[in-house]
Amino acid sequence: MNFSRINGRGRVLTRVRRNLAVSISAGTALLLCSATFSMSQSATLPIMPLPSDVQTHDGRQVLSPHFSYFTSGARDERIDRAVARTLRQVEERSGLLFDRTPEGKFVAAADGKAAALLIDCRAASAAIPQLGEDESYTLEISTAQTVLRAPTTLGVLRGLATWTQLVKSDRSGWFLPALTMRDAPHFGWRGLLIDVARHWQPIDVIKRNLDGMALVKLNVLHLHLTEDQGFRIESKTHPKLHELGSDGLYFTQKQIREIIAYAAERGIRVVPEFDMPGHATSWVVGYPNLASAPGPYAIERRWGVFDPVLDPTNEDVYKLLEAFLGEMAALFPDPYLHIGGDENNGKQWTANAKIQEFIREKNLKDNGGLHAYFNRRLLDILQKNGKKLVGWDEILHPDLPKDAVVQSWRGAAGLAAASKAGHNVILSNGYYIDLIQPAREHYAIDPLPAGNTLTAEEQARVLGGEATMWAEWVGPETIDSRIWPRTAAIAERLWSPREVKDKADMYRRLDYVSRRLDEIGLQHLRYREPMLRTYAGDAAQNEDLAVLRELLTLLEPVKGYRRNHAMNDAGPSQFIPLTGLPDLAGPDAPATRAFAEAAEPVIFEKGNPSELRAAFEHWRRVAARLQDCAASGRLGPRSGEVASIGQQLAELAEIGQEVVNAAESSSSETHGAAWRDQIIEKLDKNAGSAPVVEFPAANSLKLLAAAVSERPRQGEFAPAAWRKHLKALAFPKKSK
Ligand code: ACM
């Protein structure tokens, strides 16, 4: 029997962990912590997130067409429907056709023994999932059958999500590896925010992403429904909100009910966000009297922080909110309701004498005090409707009642401050998937990292985290490619034990889960071919498409907010077509990952650079093909852009060659600081001159140039300090 544990969680105080106390005693956890941590067994499993505990055994459960299942314990039709969805996925993957009843249903076995899949659910979960519900399960897969046991329906759903990922094949057919698994989440709040406001995302986008979330055990869909650029939900009490604030692109209340039901079926909560008092332009298009400066207002079309803000001194604002939030509280069953609260620049408040007078009269001190007053009024409305308030970092204020939840987007310090102040908290800083960082960077962010300084009580207030899909640069065609597969890595961070953190193994498993996500309908892989054809145009030949595909393995969109800055003057941002190179390119481009991995030992340990030289040769060939393709004119008006990118890639290969030659030469005199800075400047110019795409390999080359220039001093540094030193030299902070 093979044996491997990937447990070792030190946390026993979260809500969810309390449920676990029966299955994992503190003693066991300690023992597991001190055991040599081994990924070897779990690493053979193509699943994400990894479970708390797994032992693999010899043998396999062979999948045959004569498949039947049996449910014991609590009756819950959601389980039958989840089994049907899961089996259909397995059929489509495998080509197997499982037995059906005359009505076309999968076959229920006569008893547990006869079933290929036996599910034992102790208690049906509530109709709508709740924070803190027990999501644990165990899986026992033997040659005879799978036994899935869970205390609740939610646990069964999580177990099925694991089971479907375990199905694999070899020459002899389809099977599941024999194993014993015990699993439960680390954090109880594991979310994905989808901004449907900046760019509209219709219901199909939401549904397929709910399917993806269920596969990786995320359990909160946070819908960012209102923004300066759009009011995306039907209000029956104040219809001018959506009628004038949305260009006709909004969810009807019927559609919202459909989304909630679809999510609940998959064990996912839906938390709505109505962002206020700032980010509120779309509210005041229909109701200009609610703003803090006279209207009229129009829907905002650009990205950034804007002045329109609700007027907290105006009782009409609360009248509207009483009605609107009451309406929303009735529509959304989750007890949590998000009121935004971020990025209020305060300009309209400062410029308004009546508002400043109100602040003085009420002793509110300043705009911050007025914001706290507004939140207090909101909280009263929410409490009347039985809801708990969630808001972004900025709502944290000494006057904020303790039962408000703070979602931290600005930094770990905000998370700590809010939990120390007695609030439950959710981490999003580090999980901003719109910023196009590689999955490994998100993966490294833990809401409760080892060695954190929070007390046990403060740690218990850290509910979990949320990936945030802000929608400045995503439309329905591209949004999946920004969410997936990277969000699966965040899902693992939030579900799996803290000790599961091997990046190479994460990437290996991410490739599997990416295919599973594709199979269930996510478009992160398949969107690219049609878009590439459109980009290349009607005259493009196969060879043109082939070299553009090659380019896309090397190229990524720019990171952070650089695309916003680069496109500020390009016209109304909301209408810019999302069909260009930065949309075709995606995060974590495969060859950039490979290059970074090959460069790592060359930079930090003076390893052999032969793989890097091979990459430069490859780049030269791709660059030459891009030039040919551009010169042919077949790409029409895109030819210029493609020629320029080809030129940059050729130059990148030249610079790379120079840096590697320097790394291999023994002369440190000619490769000192001046040489390094000149290399960095050339890389910035050549690899960063296309304003919205970049070659990330340039970053490795900058680090290598820094290493070469500092090599005589390497002995002065411990390995971690050496790394830090090189990074500081390679990526100097630019003054603003
Ligand atoms: C935010 O990103 N302004 C919450």
XYZ file of C-alpha atoms and ligand atoms in Angstrom:
740
model
C 0.000 0.000 0.000
C 1.262 3.436 -0.851
C 0.835 6.005 1.813
C 0.897 9.728 1.749
C -0.489 12.474 3.891
C -0.874 16.009 2.815
C -2.464 17.194 5.946
C -0.884 19.185 8.683
C -3.159 22.136 9.126
C -2.391 24.122 12.189
C -5.701 25.927 12.168
C -8.470 24.554 14.254
C -10.483 27.644 14.944
C -12.374 28.587 11.816
C -16.057 27.940 11.618
C -15.533 25.182 9.153
C -12.761 23.581 11.089
C -14.993 23.342 14.109
C -17.112 20.971 12.124
C -14.031 18.945 11.473
C -12.977 18.612 15.041
C -14.566 15.194 15.231
C -12.628 13.807 12.315
C -9.243 15.385 12.889
C -8.086 15.703 16.449
C -5.484 18.253 17.407
C -3.145 15.355 18.153
C -3.480 13.964 14.640
C -2.870 17.368 13.162
C 0.290 17.761 15.208
C 1.530 14.351 14.271
C 0.935 15.065 10.610
C 2.720 18.385 10.887
C 5.820 16.752 12.195
C 5.805 13.936 9.645
C 8.004 14.420 6.610
C 5.791 16.224 4.185
C 5.545 14.233 1.000
C 3.763 15.112 -2.191
C 4.833 11.998 -4.030
C 1.560 10.101 -3.827
C -0.892 12.921 -4.131
C 1.219 14.316 -6.933
C 0.236 11.413 -9.140
C -3.390 12.473 -8.838
C -4.604 14.810 -11.579
C -6.897 16.741 -9.253
C -7.364 20.226 -7.947
C -7.756 21.225 -5.199
C -5.736 18.510 -3.481
C -7.533 16.868 -0.575
C -6.558 17.026 3.081
C -5.623 13.380 3.283
C -5.150 10.640 0.758
C -3.792 7.118 0.735
C -3.519 5.446 -2.635
C -3.712 1.678 -2.924
C -2.755 -0.835 -5.553
C -5.536 -1.564 -7.991
C -8.236 0.326 -9.752
C -11.977 0.515 -10.181
C -12.616 -0.159 -13.848
C -15.453 1.870 -15.367
C -17.790 -0.258 -17.421
C -20.986 0.588 -19.294
C -22.872 -1.372 -16.634
C -22.665 1.465 -14.189
C -25.174 1.949 -11.439
C -25.313 4.061 -8.334
C -27.072 3.870 -5.002
C -27.831 6.572 -2.476
C -28.333 5.831 1.181
C -29.084 8.069 4.136
C -30.862 11.341 3.524
C -32.890 11.771 0.347
C -31.989 14.796 -1.680
C -32.785 15.076 -5.360
C -29.874 17.471 -5.825
C -27.631 14.453 -5.337
C -29.349 12.507 -8.136
C -29.059 15.485 -10.431
C -25.393 15.995 -9.513
C -24.702 12.320 -10.176
C -26.440 12.626 -13.552
C -24.321 15.668 -14.485
C -21.148 13.946 -13.328
C -21.842 10.718 -15.183
C -22.712 12.620 -18.328
C -19.365 14.454 -18.097
C -17.579 11.136 -17.711
C -19.496 9.692 -20.677
C -18.530 12.627 -22.856
C -14.896 12.401 -21.859
C -14.609 8.675 -22.183
C -17.027 7.834 -24.949
C -18.505 5.175 -22.655
C -22.271 4.856 -22.750
C -23.597 3.965 -19.320
C -26.742 1.863 -18.902
C -30.019 3.797 -18.831
C -33.510 3.100 -17.526
C -36.382 3.079 -20.041
C -36.939 6.740 -19.043
C -33.362 7.562 -20.006
C -32.060 7.931 -16.474
C -28.823 6.492 -15.092
C -29.466 3.233 -13.295
C -30.073 3.140 -9.559
C -28.737 -0.141 -8.132
C -30.938 -2.433 -6.066
C -28.635 -2.091 -3.079
C -25.388 -0.513 -2.017
C -23.278 -3.590 -2.623
C -24.275 -3.857 -6.268
C -23.561 -0.199 -7.021
C -20.425 1.060 -8.775
C -20.966 4.315 -6.872
C -22.440 4.221 -3.400
C -23.284 7.581 -1.885
C -24.088 7.902 1.754
C -25.357 11.345 2.749
C -26.193 11.780 6.422
C -28.333 14.924 6.158
C -29.747 17.013 3.355
C -28.270 20.522 3.261
C -30.543 23.549 3.388
C -32.056 24.541 0.032
C -29.728 27.541 -0.124
C -26.110 26.935 0.917
C -24.937 28.725 4.060
C -21.547 29.975 5.186
C -19.941 27.489 7.551
C -21.868 24.418 6.443
C -19.983 21.161 6.653
C -18.509 20.414 3.218
C -16.367 17.443 4.229
C -16.504 14.007 2.622
C -14.611 10.748 2.375
C -13.959 8.661 -0.713
C -13.093 4.978 -0.636
C -12.307 3.636 -4.070
C -11.679 -0.104 -4.337
C -11.659 -2.525 -7.250
C -15.334 -3.209 -6.525
C -16.827 0.241 -6.109
C -16.557 3.839 -4.949
C -18.052 4.725 -1.600
C -18.626 8.447 -1.073
C -19.716 9.439 2.417
C -20.576 12.901 3.613
C -22.441 14.472 6.501
C -24.309 16.798 4.131
C -25.422 17.245 0.522
C -22.673 19.833 0.111
C -20.058 17.264 1.075
C -21.466 14.883 -1.540
C -21.212 17.593 -4.209
C -17.584 18.283 -3.254
C -16.825 14.558 -3.311
C -18.324 14.159 -6.774
C -16.177 17.062 -8.016
C -13.132 15.111 -6.867
C -14.429 11.820 -8.238
C -14.931 13.112 -11.760
C -11.361 14.449 -11.819
C -9.993 11.092 -10.686
C -11.295 9.260 -13.757
C -8.390 8.432 -16.027
C -7.464 6.038 -18.796
C -4.734 3.873 -20.190
C -4.627 1.373 -23.061
C -6.919 -0.976 -21.206
C -9.702 1.557 -20.640
C -11.167 3.989 -18.139
C -10.733 3.634 -14.401
C -10.298 5.308 -11.019
C -7.240 4.621 -8.867
C -7.958 2.726 -5.641
C -7.599 5.090 -2.719
C -8.860 6.313 0.597
C -9.453 10.032 0.866
C -10.613 12.308 3.641
C -11.241 15.889 2.713
C -12.584 19.159 4.082
C -11.977 22.814 3.280
C -9.426 25.013 4.947
C -11.611 28.122 4.544
C -15.387 28.354 4.442
C -15.625 31.404 2.111
C -14.077 30.587 -1.254
C -15.309 33.025 -3.824
C -15.121 34.373 -7.306
C -16.231 37.938 -7.983
C -17.540 38.606 -11.471
C -17.895 42.241 -12.477
C -20.858 42.270 -14.854
C -20.972 46.064 -14.859
C -17.919 47.446 -16.661
C -18.464 44.936 -19.407
C -21.785 43.162 -19.434
C -21.649 39.390 -18.908
C -24.876 37.621 -19.787
C -26.411 34.704 -17.922
C -24.704 31.998 -20.005
C -21.317 33.341 -18.942
C -22.405 33.196 -15.317
C -23.769 29.671 -15.580
C -20.737 28.157 -17.231
C -18.525 29.836 -14.648
C -20.682 28.416 -11.863
C -19.986 24.993 -13.383
C -16.271 25.766 -13.276
C -16.490 26.981 -9.693
C -18.261 23.788 -8.643
C -15.532 21.678 -10.242
C -12.849 23.324 -8.092
C -15.051 23.620 -4.981
C -15.486 27.385 -4.902
C -18.631 28.207 -2.978
C -19.384 31.944 -3.328
C -20.304 33.807 -6.490
C -19.940 37.514 -5.759
C -21.834 39.465 -8.413
C -20.578 43.022 -8.792
C -23.837 44.411 -10.158
C -23.435 48.170 -10.207
C -20.647 50.485 -11.290
C -20.082 53.862 -12.890
C -20.345 52.035 -16.213
C -23.545 50.098 -15.700
C -26.475 49.294 -13.424
C -27.015 45.626 -14.201
C -30.072 44.551 -12.269
C -33.748 45.187 -12.745
C -35.352 47.288 -10.038
C -39.130 47.197 -9.882
C -39.273 49.943 -7.276
C -36.941 52.326 -9.138
C -36.878 51.207 -12.771
C -34.948 54.227 -13.987
C -31.892 52.680 -12.292
C -31.607 49.874 -14.842
C -33.565 51.510 -17.645
C -31.299 54.542 -17.900
C -28.163 53.085 -16.316
C -27.501 49.970 -18.349
C -27.847 50.391 -22.135
C -30.536 47.710 -21.764
C -27.952 45.176 -20.550
C -29.036 43.922 -17.126
C -30.307 40.835 -15.328
C -34.033 40.645 -14.873
C -35.138 39.518 -11.441
C -36.301 36.284 -13.046
C -32.791 35.706 -14.379
C -31.318 36.391 -10.958
C -33.587 33.738 -9.465
C -32.392 31.386 -12.184
C -28.735 32.128 -11.325
C -29.380 31.607 -7.609
C -31.090 28.283 -8.255
C -28.325 27.157 -10.616
C -25.706 28.089 -8.016
C -27.563 26.463 -5.101
C -27.855 23.256 -7.096
C -24.035 23.256 -7.161
C -23.572 24.252 -3.527
C -22.650 27.852 -4.300
C -23.893 30.980 -2.530
C -24.635 34.158 -4.470
C -23.634 37.423 -2.780
C -24.727 40.578 -4.608
C -22.774 43.817 -4.532
C -24.311 47.257 -5.030
C -21.341 49.586 -4.967
C -21.943 52.882 -3.145
C -21.623 55.715 -2.303
C -18.863 56.050 -4.966
C -18.627 54.111 -8.238
C -22.222 55.246 -8.558
C -22.509 57.179 -11.833
C -24.984 54.714 -13.331
C -27.347 55.202 -10.328
C -27.580 58.919 -10.836
C -28.216 58.850 -14.580
C -31.857 58.089 -13.793
C -31.916 59.831 -10.386
C -29.557 62.855 -10.640
C -30.954 64.388 -7.446
C -29.250 61.615 -5.416
C -25.762 62.777 -6.384
C -23.691 65.226 -4.372
C -23.410 67.684 -7.274
C -26.006 68.792 -9.806
C -26.541 66.617 -12.889
C -27.277 65.642 -15.520
C -25.189 62.478 -15.610
C -24.382 59.979 -18.349
C -23.148 56.398 -18.071
C -19.368 56.501 -17.652
C -17.492 54.873 -20.536
C -13.927 55.056 -19.249
C -12.074 53.251 -16.487
C -10.868 54.759 -13.262
C -12.187 56.519 -10.172
C -14.861 59.135 -10.863
C -16.462 61.929 -8.902
C -20.192 61.089 -8.809
C -21.107 59.970 -5.318
C -24.414 59.594 -3.501
C -25.283 62.388 -1.089
C -25.492 60.958 2.456
C -27.166 64.138 3.694
C -30.141 63.703 1.357
C -33.037 61.748 2.874
C -34.235 60.879 -0.636
C -31.130 58.705 -0.948
C -32.252 56.588 2.015
C -35.815 56.454 0.741
C -34.583 54.990 -2.513
C -32.195 52.647 -0.720
C -34.878 51.449 1.712
C -36.997 50.406 -1.224
C -34.224 49.157 -3.500
C -32.259 47.261 -0.861
C -35.492 45.830 0.518
C -36.276 44.591 -2.949
C -32.779 43.114 -3.339
C -32.831 41.599 0.145
C -35.966 39.735 -0.816
C -34.498 38.637 -4.139
C -31.142 37.346 -2.850
C -31.518 34.735 -0.115
C -27.937 34.873 1.174
C -27.648 36.656 4.533
C -24.681 38.707 3.257
C -25.125 41.762 1.076
C -22.141 43.747 -0.236
C -22.396 47.534 -0.328
C -19.035 48.245 -1.973
C -17.693 51.360 -0.294
C -14.419 51.544 -2.212
C -12.637 54.413 -3.886
C -14.864 57.320 -2.977
C -12.641 60.253 -3.937
C -14.741 62.650 -1.870
C -14.468 65.489 -4.383
C -18.198 66.163 -4.673
C -18.555 66.065 -0.897
C -15.685 68.482 -0.370
C -17.036 70.884 -2.984
C -20.549 70.907 -1.536
C -21.016 73.489 1.249
C -24.273 71.925 2.450
C -22.561 68.557 2.869
C -19.611 70.076 4.718
C -22.061 71.911 6.992
C -23.810 68.586 7.724
C -20.441 67.057 8.685
C -19.841 69.894 11.155
C -23.364 69.820 12.561
C -23.286 66.098 13.179
C -19.697 66.123 14.464
C -18.641 63.695 11.791
C -15.187 65.261 11.574
C -14.471 64.733 7.873
C -15.512 62.909 4.714
C -14.405 59.638 6.333
C -16.832 60.299 9.174
C -19.577 61.036 6.668
C -18.865 57.751 4.885
C -19.133 55.953 8.236
C -22.448 57.741 8.879
C -23.696 56.579 5.478
C -22.629 52.999 6.244
C -24.415 53.168 9.591
C -27.632 54.149 7.793
C -27.083 51.351 5.275
C -26.525 48.893 8.074
C -29.843 49.895 9.658
C -31.610 49.214 6.374
C -29.859 45.868 5.946
C -30.560 44.835 9.526
C -34.239 45.598 9.053
C -34.091 43.193 6.145
C -32.196 40.530 8.078
C -28.942 41.024 6.171
C -25.303 41.328 7.165
C -23.190 44.012 5.561
C -20.013 43.324 3.587
C -17.829 46.111 2.190
C -14.363 46.804 0.818
C -11.416 47.885 2.998
C -12.433 51.519 3.007
C -15.484 50.919 5.168
C -13.221 50.124 8.114
C -13.743 52.940 10.602
C -13.894 53.056 14.395
C -17.670 53.623 14.139
C -18.256 50.602 11.899
C -20.350 48.052 13.808
C -18.478 44.813 14.447
C -20.845 42.579 12.553
C -19.896 44.204 9.248
C -17.558 42.021 7.153
C -14.532 43.648 5.526
C -13.226 42.471 2.165
C -9.590 43.409 1.857
C -8.395 44.452 -1.590
C -5.609 46.855 -0.730
C -3.265 44.630 1.242
C -2.669 42.052 3.931
C -2.308 44.893 6.444
C -5.959 45.838 5.896
C -7.005 42.266 6.504
C -5.085 42.141 9.756
C -6.358 45.566 10.885
C -9.977 44.607 10.251
C -9.711 41.275 12.032
C -7.938 42.936 14.963
C -10.785 45.464 15.068
C -13.197 42.564 15.504
C -14.548 42.136 11.988
C -14.829 38.987 9.972
C -12.657 39.406 6.879
C -12.240 38.072 3.355
C -9.001 38.433 1.402
C -8.937 39.560 -2.221
C -5.622 41.392 -2.318
C -3.324 39.017 -4.213
C -6.231 37.361 -5.984
C -6.863 40.077 -8.598
C -6.992 37.841 -11.658
C -7.687 40.860 -13.890
C -4.082 41.962 -13.366
C -2.742 39.017 -15.462
C -0.191 37.743 -12.964
C 0.916 34.131 -13.312
C -1.004 31.528 -11.307
C 2.053 30.869 -9.125
C 1.885 34.404 -7.714
C -1.755 34.052 -6.653
C -1.014 30.574 -5.339
C 1.644 31.945 -3.006
C -0.875 34.214 -1.271
C -2.401 32.653 1.824
C -5.081 34.507 3.796
C -3.426 33.045 6.881
C 0.221 32.431 6.047
C 2.421 30.394 8.347
C 3.940 32.671 10.946
C 1.194 35.288 10.818
C 0.891 37.319 13.964
C -2.874 37.150 14.466
C -4.211 35.654 17.665
C -6.282 32.492 17.437
C -9.425 34.578 17.790
C -8.362 36.985 15.045
C -7.424 34.077 12.775
C -10.869 32.619 13.280
C -12.307 35.811 11.790
C -10.491 35.222 8.502
C -13.317 33.604 6.587
C -11.408 32.995 3.361
C -10.865 34.764 0.073
C -12.199 35.705 -3.310
C -10.650 35.900 -6.752
C -11.805 39.093 -8.446
C -12.641 39.225 -12.142
C -12.853 42.959 -12.702
C -14.144 43.525 -16.187
C -12.304 46.493 -17.685
C -10.771 44.265 -20.344
C -12.986 41.200 -20.597
C -16.069 40.521 -22.629
C -18.150 37.366 -22.817
C -15.715 35.848 -25.349
C -12.567 36.351 -23.289
C -13.661 36.365 -19.662
C -13.155 32.631 -19.159
C -9.552 32.935 -20.354
C -8.842 35.410 -17.568
C -10.658 33.406 -14.913
C -9.464 29.921 -15.848
C -7.438 27.973 -15.164
C -5.653 30.353 -12.756
C -8.629 30.589 -10.416
C -8.319 26.852 -9.819
C -4.955 27.590 -8.168
C -6.653 30.146 -5.899
C -9.410 27.640 -5.199
C -6.752 25.186 -4.064
C -5.132 27.778 -1.810
C -8.517 28.344 -0.144
C -9.539 24.687 0.091
C -6.364 22.679 0.621
C -4.071 22.531 3.633
C -1.548 25.352 3.842
C 1.271 22.841 3.262
C 0.051 22.123 -0.268
C 2.190 24.715 -2.003
C 4.514 23.070 -4.513
C 4.289 25.357 -7.545
C 5.590 22.894 -10.106
C 3.063 20.312 -9.012
C 0.323 22.942 -8.999
C 1.104 23.793 -12.628
C 1.211 20.118 -13.572
C -2.250 19.569 -12.105
C -3.531 22.892 -13.440
C -3.073 21.533 -16.962
C -5.393 18.643 -16.121
C -8.025 20.754 -14.465
C -7.876 23.168 -17.391
C -8.945 20.335 -19.689
C -11.726 19.300 -17.308
C -12.945 22.915 -17.284
C -12.879 22.946 -21.070
C -14.882 19.736 -21.199
C -17.666 21.184 -19.077
C -18.076 24.196 -21.332
C -15.673 26.902 -20.210
C -14.289 28.801 -23.189
C -10.803 29.628 -21.919
C -9.121 27.389 -24.480
C -11.576 27.393 -27.347
C -12.209 31.121 -27.652
C -8.836 31.671 -29.235
C -9.133 29.985 -32.647
C -12.162 31.935 -33.868
C -10.682 35.159 -32.539
C -7.362 34.396 -34.185
C -9.081 33.913 -37.544
C -10.854 37.232 -37.149
C -7.608 38.922 -36.154
C -5.655 37.459 -39.077
C -8.398 38.289 -41.573
C -9.878 36.591 -44.606
C -6.672 36.355 -46.610
C -4.634 34.631 -43.903
C -3.177 31.232 -44.755
C -2.565 28.321 -42.419
C 1.097 29.307 -42.081
C 0.081 32.776 -40.867
C -2.248 31.317 -38.258
C 0.449 28.836 -37.233
C 3.059 31.502 -36.544
C 0.559 33.688 -34.689
C -0.251 30.678 -32.513
C 3.455 30.277 -31.891
C 3.711 33.956 -30.958
C 0.924 33.531 -28.419
C 2.989 30.970 -26.501
C 5.610 33.713 -25.933
C 3.493 36.799 -25.485
C 1.235 37.981 -22.658
C -0.957 41.003 -22.019
C 0.714 43.694 -19.925
C 0.265 43.335 -16.187
C -1.400 45.411 -13.528
C -3.201 48.548 -14.665
C -0.828 49.237 -17.574
C -3.478 48.537 -20.189
C -5.752 51.141 -18.611
C -2.965 53.710 -18.730
C -1.979 52.815 -22.286
C -5.550 53.019 -23.566
C -6.705 56.112 -21.699
C -6.680 58.278 -24.792
C -7.935 55.632 -27.200
C -11.590 56.649 -26.938
C -14.472 55.429 -24.775
C -12.891 52.366 -23.166
C -16.111 50.418 -22.744
C -16.517 50.239 -26.526
C -12.957 49.280 -27.483
C -13.203 45.904 -29.249
C -11.677 43.145 -27.131
C -10.343 41.249 -30.114
C -6.730 42.390 -30.373
C -3.380 40.865 -29.470
C -3.770 41.438 -25.709
C -7.087 39.608 -25.828
C -5.711 36.739 -27.863
C -2.722 36.524 -25.563
C -3.343 35.246 -22.075
C -1.701 34.978 -18.681
C 0.811 32.194 -18.025
C 1.718 31.705 -21.697
C 3.255 28.218 -21.862
C 6.674 29.080 -23.302
C 7.117 31.982 -20.900
C 6.660 29.596 -18.011
C 9.164 27.150 -19.507
C 11.667 29.935 -20.140
C 11.358 31.277 -16.602
C 11.911 27.788 -15.209
C 14.956 27.175 -17.408
C 16.390 30.586 -16.510
C 15.997 30.149 -12.749
C 19.135 27.983 -12.164
C 21.148 30.067 -14.629
C 20.315 33.252 -12.755
C 20.584 32.089 -9.193
C 23.027 29.169 -9.357
C 25.090 29.823 -12.481
C 23.530 26.783 -14.198
C 23.981 25.753 -17.810
C 22.250 28.141 -20.207
C 21.908 25.770 -23.169
C 18.111 25.730 -22.934
C 18.100 29.507 -23.010
C 20.253 29.530 -26.133
C 17.829 27.101 -27.737
C 14.967 29.450 -26.834
C 16.755 32.390 -28.502
C 17.119 30.323 -31.678
C 13.425 29.534 -31.537
C 12.536 33.203 -31.074
C 14.661 34.125 -34.086
C 12.836 31.619 -36.243
C 9.433 32.781 -35.026
C 10.467 36.410 -35.568
C 11.539 35.659 -39.141
C 8.251 33.904 -39.854
C 6.323 36.838 -38.383
C 8.242 39.188 -40.648
C 7.472 37.023 -43.688
C 3.835 36.857 -42.732
C 3.654 40.634 -42.279
C 5.520 41.275 -45.521
C 3.073 39.106 -47.458
C 0.321 41.623 -46.778
C -2.107 38.786 -46.115
C -2.815 40.178 -42.649
C -4.033 43.420 -44.127
C -3.934 46.322 -41.662
C -2.615 44.004 -38.921
C 0.647 43.585 -40.860
C 2.297 46.611 -39.262
C 1.600 45.428 -35.734
C 2.809 41.922 -36.516
C 5.981 43.224 -38.160
C 6.710 45.348 -35.107
C 6.156 42.448 -32.697
C 8.394 40.269 -34.869
C 11.078 42.951 -34.739
C 10.834 43.102 -30.954
C 11.130 39.361 -30.646
C 14.223 39.324 -32.857
C 15.790 42.021 -30.705
C 14.868 40.162 -27.555
C 16.764 37.142 -28.903
C 19.812 39.342 -29.577
C 19.755 40.838 -26.100
C 19.232 37.385 -24.600
C 22.263 36.156 -26.486
C 24.343 39.029 -25.211
C 23.293 38.431 -21.592
C 23.970 34.703 -21.751
C 27.342 35.300 -23.403
C 28.160 37.662 -20.576
C 27.042 35.076 -18.033
C 29.500 32.616 -19.538
C 32.402 35.004 -19.883
C 34.613 35.487 -16.870
C 35.077 39.222 -17.171
C 33.121 41.078 -14.544
C 34.771 44.368 -15.432
C 32.980 44.773 -18.751
C 29.674 43.602 -17.277
C 29.208 45.871 -14.337
C 26.384 48.167 -13.285
C 26.516 50.380 -16.373
C 26.250 47.380 -18.685
C 23.360 45.958 -16.636
C 21.399 49.196 -16.671
C 21.889 49.506 -20.389
C 20.560 45.943 -20.877
C 17.546 46.700 -18.706
C 16.862 49.854 -20.665
C 17.091 47.985 -23.965
C 14.741 45.294 -22.667
C 12.244 47.896 -21.511
C 12.364 49.506 -24.903
C 12.250 46.388 -27.007
C 10.094 44.063 -25.008
C 7.797 46.680 -23.646
C 7.265 49.012 -26.541
C 3.993 47.471 -27.639
C 1.828 49.235 -25.115
C -0.535 46.396 -24.295
C 1.447 43.175 -24.748
C 4.832 42.058 -23.479
C 7.359 39.250 -23.647
C 7.690 38.108 -20.021
C 10.991 36.362 -20.824
C 12.491 39.852 -20.640
C 12.069 39.677 -16.852
C 14.297 36.604 -16.594
C 16.874 38.320 -18.784
C 16.851 41.380 -16.540
C 17.475 39.169 -13.526
C 20.269 37.365 -15.319
C 21.883 40.674 -16.269
C 21.660 41.708 -12.610
C 23.233 38.413 -11.523
C 26.100 38.793 -14.007
C 26.793 42.360 -12.932
C 26.846 41.442 -9.253
C 28.522 38.063 -9.441
C 31.738 39.186 -7.686
C 29.578 40.050 -4.662
C 27.483 36.882 -4.570
C 29.520 35.481 -1.665
C 28.315 38.335 0.541
C 24.690 37.175 0.353
C 22.709 34.286 1.757
C 20.570 32.694 -1.028
C 17.328 34.476 -0.106
C 19.059 37.825 0.245
C 20.827 37.283 -3.103
C 17.474 36.741 -4.760
C 16.059 39.881 -3.201
C 19.122 41.899 -4.126
C 18.921 40.823 -7.778
C 15.227 41.605 -7.952
C 15.805 45.082 -6.593
C 18.420 45.708 -9.274
C 16.467 44.131 -12.116
C 13.173 45.856 -11.332
C 14.062 49.257 -9.928
C 11.065 51.152 -8.635
C 10.389 53.924 -11.105
C 9.595 57.313 -9.672
C 6.079 58.368 -10.643
C -11.577 47.672 -5.777
O -10.760 47.056 -6.475
N -11.736 48.975 -5.926
C -12.387 46.996 -4.803
